[in-house]
């Protein structure tokens, strides 16, 4: 039995550590197989491959693709943010690479706009936000949070997310990005396996499926969605049972992961949630884009 964690971030996106450091910490935590799934980039894969080989760990290449779904709730259109894990896609796939490039660009424009809104009330500047990220890394709200920490406005990222950076707060702007259905088709076309990351986290916690119609999920499954990351600290307990039933009905893959962002990035700890060897095998069997390094 291996300890398998299929979701982590490095400083190629919003994690605080290099891919090498992430794998060193994985080894120390007893994780044996780790997926690096930076937001909208594969730029950490090469370093992860090397680090994993040196440490004798398995490496599963992945991406956390930023997508947006349009859902009809009680006859009204609603846009929701859906993070789609893509396991083992071909990183050279032209359309996938172009889509990631565009998303990284629109994330940057959006982060600039959020910073601009914040600068009306706080002494934050875009230059300072840029200082918080490695060259070429995918920018997200965590970089803005880091700038606020640097300025002494908040003491850590979580405090920023609970305050000014909250999704429902006055400074929030959504990222313009690929539609969720289109992303599923694209990931499949690139030989990857699409799994929804931390489903139902941002939605009404009083309802098992956050008042989204079941049809929303059925449409994604019909398009080729392969599974759900059900065991994740942000997936509410009451959503898990419903998602498990849905997964059973369609014989989908079910995963569990940490979503590690570094020791000082987020409280999530490597190996705190894990995926079974059987489920990883199903991912590997379905993929044709690139190989897992086990
Ligand atoms: P964005 O993708 O720019 O909208 O930012 C969302 C990202 O912020 C998520 O992918 C998480 O990595 C990170 N995040 C969300 N909540 C927190 C938190 N409380 N502390 C640290 N990072 C967070
Ligand atoms: Fe993140
Ligand atoms: Fe995510
Ligand atoms: Zn993540």
PDB file of C-alpha atoms and ligand atoms in Angstrom:
ATOM      1  CA  UNK A   1       0.000   0.000   0.000  1.00  0.00           C
ATOM      2  CA  UNK A   2       1.464   3.263  -1.059  1.00  0.00           C
ATOM      3  CA  UNK A   3       0.664   6.667   0.345  1.00  0.00           C
ATOM      4  CA  UNK A   4      -0.569   8.599  -2.687  1.00  0.00           C
ATOM      5  CA  UNK A   5      -1.316  12.347  -2.709  1.00  0.00           C
ATOM      6  CA  UNK A   6      -2.535  13.692  -6.060  1.00  0.00           C
ATOM      7  CA  UNK A   7      -2.704  17.480  -5.609  1.00  0.00           C
ATOM      8  CA  UNK A   8       0.083  19.898  -4.694  1.00  0.00           C
ATOM      9  CA  UNK A   9       1.468  23.297  -5.686  1.00  0.00           C
ATOM     10  CA  UNK A  10       4.955  24.747  -6.035  1.00  0.00           C
ATOM     11  CA  UNK A  11       6.227  28.265  -6.656  1.00  0.00           C
ATOM     12  CA  UNK A  12       5.528  27.733 -10.366  1.00  0.00           C
ATOM     13  CA  UNK A  13       2.050  28.891  -9.293  1.00  0.00           C
ATOM     14  CA  UNK A  14       0.866  29.844  -5.792  1.00  0.00           C
ATOM     15  CA  UNK A  15       2.805  27.395  -3.641  1.00  0.00           C
ATOM     16  CA  UNK A  16       5.581  28.799  -1.459  1.00  0.00           C
ATOM     17  CA  UNK A  17       8.236  26.159  -2.199  1.00  0.00           C
ATOM     18  CA  UNK A  18      10.183  24.986  -5.246  1.00  0.00           C
ATOM     19  CA  UNK A  19       9.151  21.655  -6.801  1.00  0.00           C
ATOM     20  CA  UNK A  20      12.279  20.119  -5.215  1.00  0.00           C
ATOM     21  CA  UNK A  21      11.322  21.358  -1.747  1.00  0.00           C
ATOM     22  CA  UNK A  22       7.765  20.085  -2.210  1.00  0.00           C
ATOM     23  CA  UNK A  23       9.068  16.590  -2.981  1.00  0.00           C
ATOM     24  CA  UNK A  24      11.540  16.732  -0.067  1.00  0.00           C
ATOM     25  CA  UNK A  25       8.679  17.584   2.256  1.00  0.00           C
ATOM     26  CA  UNK A  26       6.569  14.825   0.711  1.00  0.00           C
ATOM     27  CA  UNK A  27       9.299  12.289   1.452  1.00  0.00           C
ATOM     28  CA  UNK A  28       9.563  13.557   5.034  1.00  0.00           C
ATOM     29  CA  UNK A  29       5.776  13.216   5.420  1.00  0.00           C
ATOM     30  CA  UNK A  30       5.880   9.603   4.218  1.00  0.00           C
ATOM     31  CA  UNK A  31       4.148  10.292   0.910  1.00  0.00           C
ATOM     32  CA  UNK A  32       5.347   7.810  -1.710  1.00  0.00           C
ATOM     33  CA  UNK A  33       3.624   9.068  -4.855  1.00  0.00           C
ATOM     34  CA  UNK A  34       2.879  12.760  -5.386  1.00  0.00           C
ATOM     35  CA  UNK A  35       1.202  14.714  -8.179  1.00  0.00           C
ATOM     36  CA  UNK A  36       2.391  18.279  -8.792  1.00  0.00           C
ATOM     37  CA  UNK A  37      -0.643  20.177 -10.087  1.00  0.00           C
ATOM     38  CA  UNK A  38       0.268  23.844 -10.383  1.00  0.00           C
ATOM     39  CA  UNK A  39      -2.424  26.219 -11.599  1.00  0.00           C
ATOM     40  CA  UNK A  40      -2.472  26.449 -15.421  1.00  0.00           C
ATOM     41  CA  UNK A  41       1.166  25.464 -15.962  1.00  0.00           C
ATOM     42  CA  UNK A  42       3.405  22.455 -16.496  1.00  0.00           C
ATOM     43  CA  UNK A  43       6.611  24.409 -15.871  1.00  0.00           C
ATOM     44  CA  UNK A  44       7.363  22.570 -12.618  1.00  0.00           C
ATOM     45  CA  UNK A  45       7.234  19.077 -14.133  1.00  0.00           C
ATOM     46  CA  UNK A  46      10.893  18.866 -15.184  1.00  0.00           C
ATOM     47  CA  UNK A  47      12.236  19.802 -11.758  1.00  0.00           C
ATOM     48  CA  UNK A  48       9.669  17.537 -10.072  1.00  0.00           C
ATOM     49  CA  UNK A  49      10.758  14.604 -12.241  1.00  0.00           C
ATOM     50  CA  UNK A  50      14.355  15.061 -11.139  1.00  0.00           C
ATOM     51  CA  UNK A  51      13.575  15.615  -7.467  1.00  0.00           C
ATOM     52  CA  UNK A  52      11.255  12.615  -7.306  1.00  0.00           C
ATOM     53  CA  UNK A  53      13.841  10.351  -8.954  1.00  0.00           C
ATOM     54  CA  UNK A  54      16.535  11.482  -6.515  1.00  0.00           C
ATOM     55  CA  UNK A  55      14.310  10.860  -3.511  1.00  0.00           C
ATOM     56  CA  UNK A  56      12.911   7.570  -4.816  1.00  0.00           C
ATOM     57  CA  UNK A  57       9.348   8.916  -4.936  1.00  0.00           C
ATOM     58  CA  UNK A  58       6.751   8.480  -7.653  1.00  0.00           C
ATOM     59  CA  UNK A  59       5.675  11.564  -9.617  1.00  0.00           C
ATOM     60  CA  UNK A  60       2.347  12.022 -11.363  1.00  0.00           C
ATOM     61  CA  UNK A  61       2.387  15.077 -13.675  1.00  0.00           C
ATOM     62  CA  UNK A  62      -0.759  17.183 -13.504  1.00  0.00           C
ATOM     63  CA  UNK A  63      -2.264  20.638 -13.944  1.00  0.00           C
ATOM     64  CA  UNK A  64      -5.032  22.388 -12.010  1.00  0.00           C
ATOM     65  CA  UNK A  65      -6.898  24.061 -14.854  1.00  0.00           C
ATOM     66  CA  UNK A  66      -8.896  27.193 -14.011  1.00  0.00           C
ATOM     67  CA  UNK A  67     -12.349  26.903 -15.613  1.00  0.00           C
ATOM     68  CA  UNK A  68     -15.725  28.585 -15.355  1.00  0.00           C
ATOM     69  CA  UNK A  69     -19.090  26.854 -15.648  1.00  0.00           C
ATOM     70  CA  UNK A  70     -22.396  28.391 -16.556  1.00  0.00           C
ATOM     71  CA  UNK A  71     -25.130  26.780 -14.477  1.00  0.00           C
ATOM     72  CA  UNK A  72     -28.858  27.278 -14.690  1.00  0.00           C
ATOM     73  CA  UNK A  73     -30.228  27.559 -11.148  1.00  0.00           C
ATOM     74  CA  UNK A  74     -33.991  28.068 -10.950  1.00  0.00           C
ATOM     75  CA  UNK A  75     -34.011  29.480 -14.466  1.00  0.00           C
ATOM     76  CA  UNK A  76     -31.247  32.016 -13.772  1.00  0.00           C
ATOM     77  CA  UNK A  77     -27.720  31.817 -15.185  1.00  0.00           C
ATOM     78  CA  UNK A  78     -24.958  31.563 -12.628  1.00  0.00           C
ATOM     79  CA  UNK A  79     -21.210  31.470 -13.218  1.00  0.00           C
ATOM     80  CA  UNK A  80     -19.172  29.288 -10.939  1.00  0.00           C
ATOM     81  CA  UNK A  81     -15.434  28.759 -10.700  1.00  0.00           C
ATOM     82  CA  UNK A  82     -14.443  25.114 -11.233  1.00  0.00           C
ATOM     83  CA  UNK A  83     -10.880  23.917 -10.733  1.00  0.00           C
ATOM     84  CA  UNK A  84     -10.255  20.931 -13.003  1.00  0.00           C
ATOM     85  CA  UNK A  85      -7.345  18.625 -12.281  1.00  0.00           C
ATOM     86  CA  UNK A  86      -5.834  17.258 -15.498  1.00  0.00           C
ATOM     87  CA  UNK A  87      -3.719  14.177 -14.886  1.00  0.00           C
ATOM     88  CA  UNK A  88      -1.078  13.046 -17.380  1.00  0.00           C
ATOM     89  CA  UNK A  89      -2.014  15.303 -20.314  1.00  0.00           C
ATOM     90  CA  UNK A  90       0.437  15.893 -23.174  1.00  0.00           C
ATOM     91  CA  UNK A  91       2.135  19.181 -22.215  1.00  0.00           C
ATOM     92  CA  UNK A  92       2.916  19.852 -25.900  1.00  0.00           C
ATOM     93  CA  UNK A  93      -0.728  19.647 -26.959  1.00  0.00           C
ATOM     94  CA  UNK A  94      -1.092  22.886 -28.902  1.00  0.00           C
ATOM     95  CA  UNK A  95      -4.572  23.950 -27.857  1.00  0.00           C
ATOM     96  CA  UNK A  96      -4.026  23.007 -24.208  1.00  0.00           C
ATOM     97  CA  UNK A  97      -0.741  24.951 -24.113  1.00  0.00           C
ATOM     98  CA  UNK A  98      -2.420  27.959 -25.757  1.00  0.00           C
ATOM     99  CA  UNK A  99      -5.333  27.828 -23.343  1.00  0.00           C
ATOM    100  CA  UNK A 100      -2.979  27.765 -20.346  1.00  0.00           C
ATOM    101  CA  UNK A 101      -1.038  30.686 -21.800  1.00  0.00           C
ATOM    102  CA  UNK A 102      -4.243  32.694 -22.169  1.00  0.00           C
ATOM    103  CA  UNK A 103      -5.446  31.834 -18.680  1.00  0.00           C
ATOM    104  CA  UNK A 104      -2.114  32.827 -17.132  1.00  0.00           C
ATOM    105  CA  UNK A 105      -2.411  36.157 -18.967  1.00  0.00           C
ATOM    106  CA  UNK A 106      -5.969  36.804 -17.882  1.00  0.00           C
ATOM    107  CA  UNK A 107      -5.051  35.826 -14.295  1.00  0.00           C
ATOM    108  CA  UNK A 108      -2.385  38.515 -14.440  1.00  0.00           C
ATOM    109  CA  UNK A 109      -4.761  41.174 -15.768  1.00  0.00           C
ATOM    110  CA  UNK A 110      -7.307  40.209 -13.139  1.00  0.00           C
ATOM    111  CA  UNK A 111      -4.727  40.321 -10.326  1.00  0.00           C
ATOM    112  CA  UNK A 112      -3.718  43.785 -11.542  1.00  0.00           C
ATOM    113  CA  UNK A 113      -7.344  44.927 -11.377  1.00  0.00           C
ATOM    114  CA  UNK A 114      -7.805  43.511  -7.864  1.00  0.00           C
ATOM    115  CA  UNK A 115      -4.576  45.215  -6.771  1.00  0.00           C
ATOM    116  CA  UNK A 116      -5.817  48.456  -8.271  1.00  0.00           C
ATOM    117  CA  UNK A 117      -9.070  48.239  -6.297  1.00  0.00           C
ATOM    118  CA  UNK A 118      -7.153  47.426  -3.101  1.00  0.00           C
ATOM    119  CA  UNK A 119      -4.735  50.313  -3.673  1.00  0.00           C
ATOM    120  CA  UNK A 120      -7.576  52.751  -3.055  1.00  0.00           C
ATOM    121  CA  UNK A 121      -7.707  51.586   0.554  1.00  0.00           C
ATOM    122  CA  UNK A 122      -4.264  50.073   1.208  1.00  0.00           C
ATOM    123  CA  UNK A 123      -0.688  51.084   0.293  1.00  0.00           C
ATOM    124  CA  UNK A 124      -0.352  48.092  -2.042  1.00  0.00           C
ATOM    125  CA  UNK A 125       1.303  48.330  -5.472  1.00  0.00           C
ATOM    126  CA  UNK A 126       1.484  46.004  -8.481  1.00  0.00           C
ATOM    127  CA  UNK A 127       5.291  46.040  -8.280  1.00  0.00           C
ATOM    128  CA  UNK A 128       5.146  44.666  -4.753  1.00  0.00           C
ATOM    129  CA  UNK A 129       2.715  41.910  -5.834  1.00  0.00           C
ATOM    130  CA  UNK A 130       5.089  40.964  -8.656  1.00  0.00           C
ATOM    131  CA  UNK A 131       7.948  40.747  -6.149  1.00  0.00           C
ATOM    132  CA  UNK A 132       6.022  37.989  -4.375  1.00  0.00           C
ATOM    133  CA  UNK A 133       6.160  35.527  -7.298  1.00  0.00           C
ATOM    134  CA  UNK A 134       8.897  33.737  -9.193  1.00  0.00           C
ATOM    135  CA  UNK A 135       9.453  34.841 -12.784  1.00  0.00           C
ATOM    136  CA  UNK A 136       6.921  33.176 -15.046  1.00  0.00           C
ATOM    137  CA  UNK A 137       4.846  31.688 -12.230  1.00  0.00           C
ATOM    138  CA  UNK A 138       1.042  31.656 -12.481  1.00  0.00           C
ATOM    139  CA  UNK A 139      -0.324  34.588 -10.465  1.00  0.00           C
ATOM    140  CA  UNK A 140      -3.287  34.257  -8.139  1.00  0.00           C
ATOM    141  CA  UNK A 141      -4.803  35.944  -5.127  1.00  0.00           C
ATOM    142  CA  UNK A 142      -2.144  34.325  -2.876  1.00  0.00           C
ATOM    143  CA  UNK A 143       0.481  36.668  -4.399  1.00  0.00           C
ATOM    144  CA  UNK A 144      -1.682  39.637  -3.411  1.00  0.00           C
ATOM    145  CA  UNK A 145      -2.114  38.109   0.044  1.00  0.00           C
ATOM    146  CA  UNK A 146       1.681  37.805   0.347  1.00  0.00           C
ATOM    147  CA  UNK A 147       2.051  41.485  -0.527  1.00  0.00           C
ATOM    148  CA  UNK A 148      -0.472  42.359   2.193  1.00  0.00           C
ATOM    149  CA  UNK A 149       1.531  40.268   4.674  1.00  0.00           C
ATOM    150  CA  UNK A 150       4.703  42.083   3.616  1.00  0.00           C
ATOM    151  CA  UNK A 151       2.968  45.417   4.268  1.00  0.00           C
ATOM    152  CA  UNK A 152       1.833  44.241   7.697  1.00  0.00           C
ATOM    153  CA  UNK A 153      -1.848  44.563   6.754  1.00  0.00           C
ATOM    154  CA  UNK A 154      -2.511  40.913   7.646  1.00  0.00           C
ATOM    155  CA  UNK A 155      -0.420  38.298   9.416  1.00  0.00           C
ATOM    156  CA  UNK A 156      -0.839  35.465   6.904  1.00  0.00           C
ATOM    157  CA  UNK A 157      -2.555  34.410   3.676  1.00  0.00           C
ATOM    158  CA  UNK A 158      -5.562  32.947   5.470  1.00  0.00           C
ATOM    159  CA  UNK A 159      -6.298  36.257   7.176  1.00  0.00           C
ATOM    160  CA  UNK A 160      -6.206  37.986   3.776  1.00  0.00           C
ATOM    161  CA  UNK A 161      -8.561  35.395   2.277  1.00  0.00           C
ATOM    162  CA  UNK A 162     -10.958  35.733   5.201  1.00  0.00           C
ATOM    163  CA  UNK A 163     -10.959  39.515   4.686  1.00  0.00           C
ATOM    164  CA  UNK A 164     -10.182  41.648   1.634  1.00  0.00           C
ATOM    165  CA  UNK A 165      -9.583  38.739  -0.743  1.00  0.00           C
ATOM    166  CA  UNK A 166     -12.851  36.962   0.042  1.00  0.00           C
ATOM    167  CA  UNK A 167     -14.814  35.905  -3.036  1.00  0.00           C
ATOM    168  CA  UNK A 168     -17.849  37.776  -1.802  1.00  0.00           C
ATOM    169  CA  UNK A 169     -15.928  40.881  -0.805  1.00  0.00           C
ATOM    170  CA  UNK A 170     -15.770  44.259  -2.588  1.00  0.00           C
ATOM    171  CA  UNK A 171     -12.355  43.707  -4.181  1.00  0.00           C
ATOM    172  CA  UNK A 172     -13.077  40.383  -5.849  1.00  0.00           C
ATOM    173  CA  UNK A 173     -12.916  39.940  -9.603  1.00  0.00           C
ATOM    174  CA  UNK A 174     -13.272  36.529 -11.274  1.00  0.00           C
ATOM    175  CA  UNK A 175     -10.708  35.200 -13.749  1.00  0.00           C
ATOM    176  CA  UNK A 176     -11.898  35.085 -17.336  1.00  0.00           C
ATOM    177  CA  UNK A 177     -11.138  31.596 -18.497  1.00  0.00           C
ATOM    178  CA  UNK A 178     -12.161  28.510 -20.443  1.00  0.00           C
ATOM    179  CA  UNK A 179     -15.622  27.018 -19.993  1.00  0.00           C
ATOM    180  CA  UNK A 180     -15.665  23.860 -17.854  1.00  0.00           C
ATOM    181  CA  UNK A 181     -17.187  21.644 -20.562  1.00  0.00           C
ATOM    182  CA  UNK A 182     -14.681  22.874 -23.127  1.00  0.00           C
ATOM    183  CA  UNK A 183     -11.864  22.214 -20.643  1.00  0.00           C
ATOM    184  CA  UNK A 184     -12.996  18.601 -20.146  1.00  0.00           C
ATOM    185  CA  UNK A 185     -12.980  18.038 -23.902  1.00  0.00           C
ATOM    186  CA  UNK A 186      -9.592  19.719 -24.257  1.00  0.00           C
ATOM    187  CA  UNK A 187      -7.982  17.672 -21.464  1.00  0.00           C
ATOM    188  CA  UNK A 188      -9.346  14.456 -23.009  1.00  0.00           C
ATOM    189  CA  UNK A 189      -8.051  15.521 -26.410  1.00  0.00           C
ATOM    190  CA  UNK A 190      -4.610  16.035 -24.837  1.00  0.00           C
ATOM    191  CA  UNK A 191      -4.739  12.463 -23.487  1.00  0.00           C
ATOM    192  CA  UNK A 192      -5.344  13.637 -19.920  1.00  0.00           C
ATOM    193  CA  UNK A 193      -7.795  12.561 -17.236  1.00  0.00           C
ATOM    194  CA  UNK A 194     -10.119  15.336 -15.944  1.00  0.00           C
ATOM    195  CA  UNK A 195     -11.040  15.212 -12.248  1.00  0.00           C
ATOM    196  CA  UNK A 196     -12.880  18.056 -10.489  1.00  0.00           C
ATOM    197  CA  UNK A 197     -10.730  19.488  -7.695  1.00  0.00           C
ATOM    198  CA  UNK A 198     -12.350  20.066  -4.288  1.00  0.00           C
ATOM    199  CA  UNK A 199     -15.957  20.029  -5.618  1.00  0.00           C
ATOM    200  CA  UNK A 200     -18.675  22.018  -3.862  1.00  0.00           C
ATOM    201  CA  UNK A 201     -16.298  23.969  -1.641  1.00  0.00           C
ATOM    202  CA  UNK A 202     -17.461  27.488  -2.371  1.00  0.00           C
ATOM    203  CA  UNK A 203     -21.155  26.764  -2.320  1.00  0.00           C
ATOM    204  CA  UNK A 204     -23.931  26.903   0.209  1.00  0.00           C
ATOM    205  CA  UNK A 205     -22.751  24.489   2.929  1.00  0.00           C
ATOM    206  CA  UNK A 206     -26.307  23.852   4.110  1.00  0.00           C
ATOM    207  CA  UNK A 207     -27.202  21.861   1.038  1.00  0.00           C
ATOM    208  CA  UNK A 208     -25.424  18.665  -0.008  1.00  0.00           C
ATOM    209  CA  UNK A 209     -24.883  19.930  -3.505  1.00  0.00           C
ATOM    210  CA  UNK A 210     -24.839  23.644  -2.812  1.00  0.00           C
ATOM    211  CA  UNK A 211     -28.209  24.102  -4.584  1.00  0.00           C
ATOM    212  CA  UNK A 212     -26.649  23.222  -7.944  1.00  0.00           C
ATOM    213  CA  UNK A 213     -28.930  21.025 -10.046  1.00  0.00           C
ATOM    214  CA  UNK A 214     -27.831  17.410 -10.431  1.00  0.00           C
ATOM    215  CA  UNK A 215     -28.065  18.013 -14.165  1.00  0.00           C
ATOM    216  CA  UNK A 216     -24.998  20.291 -13.980  1.00  0.00           C
ATOM    217  CA  UNK A 217     -22.903  17.307 -12.910  1.00  0.00           C
ATOM    218  CA  UNK A 218     -24.588  14.912 -15.312  1.00  0.00           C
ATOM    219  CA  UNK A 219     -23.667  17.174 -18.226  1.00  0.00           C
ATOM    220  CA  UNK A 220     -20.008  17.187 -17.155  1.00  0.00           C
ATOM    221  CA  UNK A 221     -20.014  13.407 -16.763  1.00  0.00           C
ATOM    222  CA  UNK A 222     -21.573  12.975 -20.204  1.00  0.00           C
ATOM    223  CA  UNK A 223     -18.767  15.149 -21.631  1.00  0.00           C
ATOM    224  CA  UNK A 224     -16.170  12.776 -20.189  1.00  0.00           C
ATOM    225  CA  UNK A 225     -15.463  14.001 -16.673  1.00  0.00           C
ATOM    226  CA  UNK A 226     -13.489  11.132 -15.100  1.00  0.00           C
ATOM    227  CA  UNK A 227     -13.898  11.764 -11.394  1.00  0.00           C
ATOM    228  CA  UNK A 228     -14.128  13.847  -8.252  1.00  0.00           C
ATOM    229  CA  UNK A 229     -11.576  14.770  -5.612  1.00  0.00           C
ATOM    230  CA  UNK A 230     -13.920  13.994  -2.734  1.00  0.00           C
ATOM    231  CA  UNK A 231     -11.410  13.609   0.105  1.00  0.00           C
ATOM    232  CA  UNK A 232     -10.088  17.148   0.475  1.00  0.00           C
ATOM    233  CA  UNK A 233     -10.291  19.251   3.622  1.00  0.00           C
ATOM    234  CA  UNK A 234     -12.481  21.869   1.936  1.00  0.00           C
ATOM    235  CA  UNK A 235     -15.157  19.478   0.647  1.00  0.00           C
ATOM    236  CA  UNK A 236     -18.005  19.674   3.195  1.00  0.00           C
ATOM    237  CA  UNK A 237     -18.959  16.405   4.919  1.00  0.00           C
ATOM    238  CA  UNK A 238     -22.552  16.587   3.711  1.00  0.00           C
ATOM    239  CA  UNK A 239     -21.426  17.012   0.098  1.00  0.00           C
ATOM    240  CA  UNK A 240     -19.237  13.905   0.231  1.00  0.00           C
ATOM    241  CA  UNK A 241     -22.013  11.350   0.535  1.00  0.00           C
ATOM    242  CA  UNK A 242     -23.909  12.879  -2.373  1.00  0.00           C
ATOM    243  CA  UNK A 243     -20.776  13.009  -4.544  1.00  0.00           C
ATOM    244  CA  UNK A 244     -19.912   9.390  -3.663  1.00  0.00           C
ATOM    245  CA  UNK A 245     -23.365   8.271  -4.781  1.00  0.00           C
ATOM    246  CA  UNK A 246     -22.979  10.147  -8.040  1.00  0.00           C
ATOM    247  CA  UNK A 247     -19.516   8.638  -8.569  1.00  0.00           C
ATOM    248  CA  UNK A 248     -20.915   5.174  -7.922  1.00  0.00           C
ATOM    249  CA  UNK A 249     -23.793   5.694 -10.340  1.00  0.00           C
ATOM    250  CA  UNK A 250     -21.422   6.582 -13.175  1.00  0.00           C
ATOM    251  CA  UNK A 251     -18.477   4.401 -12.104  1.00  0.00           C
ATOM    252  CA  UNK A 252     -16.235   7.463 -11.703  1.00  0.00           C
ATOM    253  CA  UNK A 253     -12.787   7.816 -10.164  1.00  0.00           C
ATOM    254  CA  UNK A 254     -12.690   9.128  -6.586  1.00  0.00           C
ATOM    255  CA  UNK A 255      -9.519  10.720  -5.262  1.00  0.00           C
ATOM    256  CA  UNK A 256      -8.238  12.248  -2.022  1.00  0.00           C
ATOM    257  CA  UNK A 257      -5.442  14.789  -1.774  1.00  0.00           C
ATOM    258  CA  UNK A 258      -3.880  17.512   0.326  1.00  0.00           C
ATOM    259  CA  UNK A 259      -3.718  20.508  -2.072  1.00  0.00           C
ATOM    260  CA  UNK A 260      -0.436  21.429  -0.381  1.00  0.00           C
ATOM    261  CA  UNK A 261       0.812  25.005  -0.964  1.00  0.00           C
ATOM    262  CA  UNK A 262       3.907  24.931   1.253  1.00  0.00           C
ATOM    263  CA  UNK A 263       4.326  24.895   5.008  1.00  0.00           C
ATOM    264  CA  UNK A 264       3.623  28.630   5.143  1.00  0.00           C
ATOM    265  CA  UNK A 265       1.243  28.748   2.171  1.00  0.00           C
ATOM    266  CA  UNK A 266      -1.878  27.111   3.563  1.00  0.00           C
ATOM    267  CA  UNK A 267      -2.600  24.813   6.529  1.00  0.00           C
ATOM    268  CA  UNK A 268      -3.025  21.804   4.186  1.00  0.00           C
ATOM    269  CA  UNK A 269      -0.389  19.149   4.956  1.00  0.00           C
ATOM    270  CA  UNK A 270       1.110  16.629   2.510  1.00  0.00           C
ATOM    271  CA  UNK A 271      -0.547  13.227   2.827  1.00  0.00           C
ATOM    272  CA  UNK A 272      -3.445  14.477   4.993  1.00  0.00           C
ATOM    273  CA  UNK A 273      -5.813  12.969   2.404  1.00  0.00           C
ATOM    274  CA  UNK A 274      -4.834  10.164   0.073  1.00  0.00           C
ATOM    275  CA  UNK A 275      -5.907   8.268  -3.036  1.00  0.00           C
ATOM    276  CA  UNK A 276      -6.076   4.474  -3.311  1.00  0.00           C
ATOM    277  CA  UNK A 277      -3.645   2.593  -5.541  1.00  0.00           C
ATOM    278  CA  UNK A 278      -6.656   1.248  -7.442  1.00  0.00           C
ATOM    279  CA  UNK A 279      -7.897   4.743  -8.294  1.00  0.00           C
ATOM    280  CA  UNK A 280      -4.428   5.888  -9.365  1.00  0.00           C
ATOM    281  CA  UNK A 281      -4.212   2.830 -11.586  1.00  0.00           C
ATOM    282  CA  UNK A 282      -7.512   3.791 -13.201  1.00  0.00           C
ATOM    283  CA  UNK A 283      -6.127   7.264 -13.931  1.00  0.00           C
ATOM    284  CA  UNK A 284      -2.966   5.798 -15.453  1.00  0.00           C
ATOM    285  CA  UNK A 285      -4.923   3.316 -17.547  1.00  0.00           C
ATOM    286  CA  UNK A 286      -7.116   6.059 -19.005  1.00  0.00           C
ATOM    287  CA  UNK A 287      -4.298   8.506 -19.739  1.00  0.00           C
ATOM    288  CA  UNK A 288      -2.351   8.668 -22.991  1.00  0.00           C
ATOM    289  CA  UNK A 289      -0.754  12.142 -22.887  1.00  0.00           C
ATOM    290  CA  UNK A 290       2.312  11.559 -20.763  1.00  0.00           C
ATOM    291  CA  UNK A 291       3.602   8.881 -18.386  1.00  0.00           C
ATOM    292  CA  UNK A 292       3.559   8.721 -14.626  1.00  0.00           C
ATOM    293  CA  UNK A 293       7.068   8.370 -13.209  1.00  0.00           C
ATOM    294  CA  UNK A 294       6.603   5.560 -10.708  1.00  0.00           C
TER     295      UNK A 294
HETATM  296  P1  LIG B   1      -7.309  32.460  -7.322  1.00  0.00           P
HETATM  297  O1  LIG B   1      -7.036  31.195  -8.087  1.00  0.00           O
HETATM  298  O2  LIG B   1      -6.398  33.557  -7.732  1.00  0.00           O
HETATM  299  O3  LIG B   1      -8.751  32.858  -7.287  1.00  0.00           O
HETATM  300  O4  LIG B   1      -6.911  32.152  -5.812  1.00  0.00           O
HETATM  301  C1  LIG B   1      -7.417  30.996  -5.222  1.00  0.00           C
HETATM  302  C2  LIG B   1      -6.255  30.245  -4.630  1.00  0.00           C
HETATM  303  O5  LIG B   1      -5.934  30.827  -3.386  1.00  0.00           O
HETATM  304  C3  LIG B   1      -6.585  28.805  -4.341  1.00  0.00           C
HETATM  305  O6  LIG B   1      -6.194  27.974  -5.386  1.00  0.00           O
HETATM  306  C4  LIG B   1      -5.753  28.521  -3.134  1.00  0.00           C
HETATM  307  O7  LIG B   1      -4.511  28.071  -3.598  1.00  0.00           O
HETATM  308  C5  LIG B   1      -5.504  29.852  -2.479  1.00  0.00           C
HETATM  309  N1  LIG B   1      -6.241  30.020  -1.216  1.00  0.00           N
HETATM  310  C6  LIG B   1      -7.567  30.018  -1.013  1.00  0.00           C
HETATM  311  N2  LIG B   1      -7.860  30.220   0.286  1.00  0.00           N
HETATM  312  C7  LIG B   1      -6.680  30.355   0.925  1.00  0.00           C
HETATM  313  C8  LIG B   1      -6.305  30.573   2.283  1.00  0.00           C
HETATM  314  N3  LIG B   1      -7.218  30.722   3.251  1.00  0.00           N
HETATM  315  N4  LIG B   1      -4.993  30.627   2.574  1.00  0.00           N
HETATM  316  C9  LIG B   1      -4.086  30.500   1.609  1.00  0.00           C
HETATM  317  N5  LIG B   1      -4.368  30.294   0.319  1.00  0.00           N
HETATM  318  C10 LIG B   1      -5.648  30.222  -0.034  1.00  0.00           C
HETATM  319 FE1  LIG B   2      -3.734  27.365  -5.282  1.00  0.00          FE
HETATM  320 FE1  LIG B   3      -8.084  24.675  -6.417  1.00  0.00          FE
HETATM  321 ZN1  LIG B   4      -4.971  23.387  -5.771  1.00  0.00          ZN
END
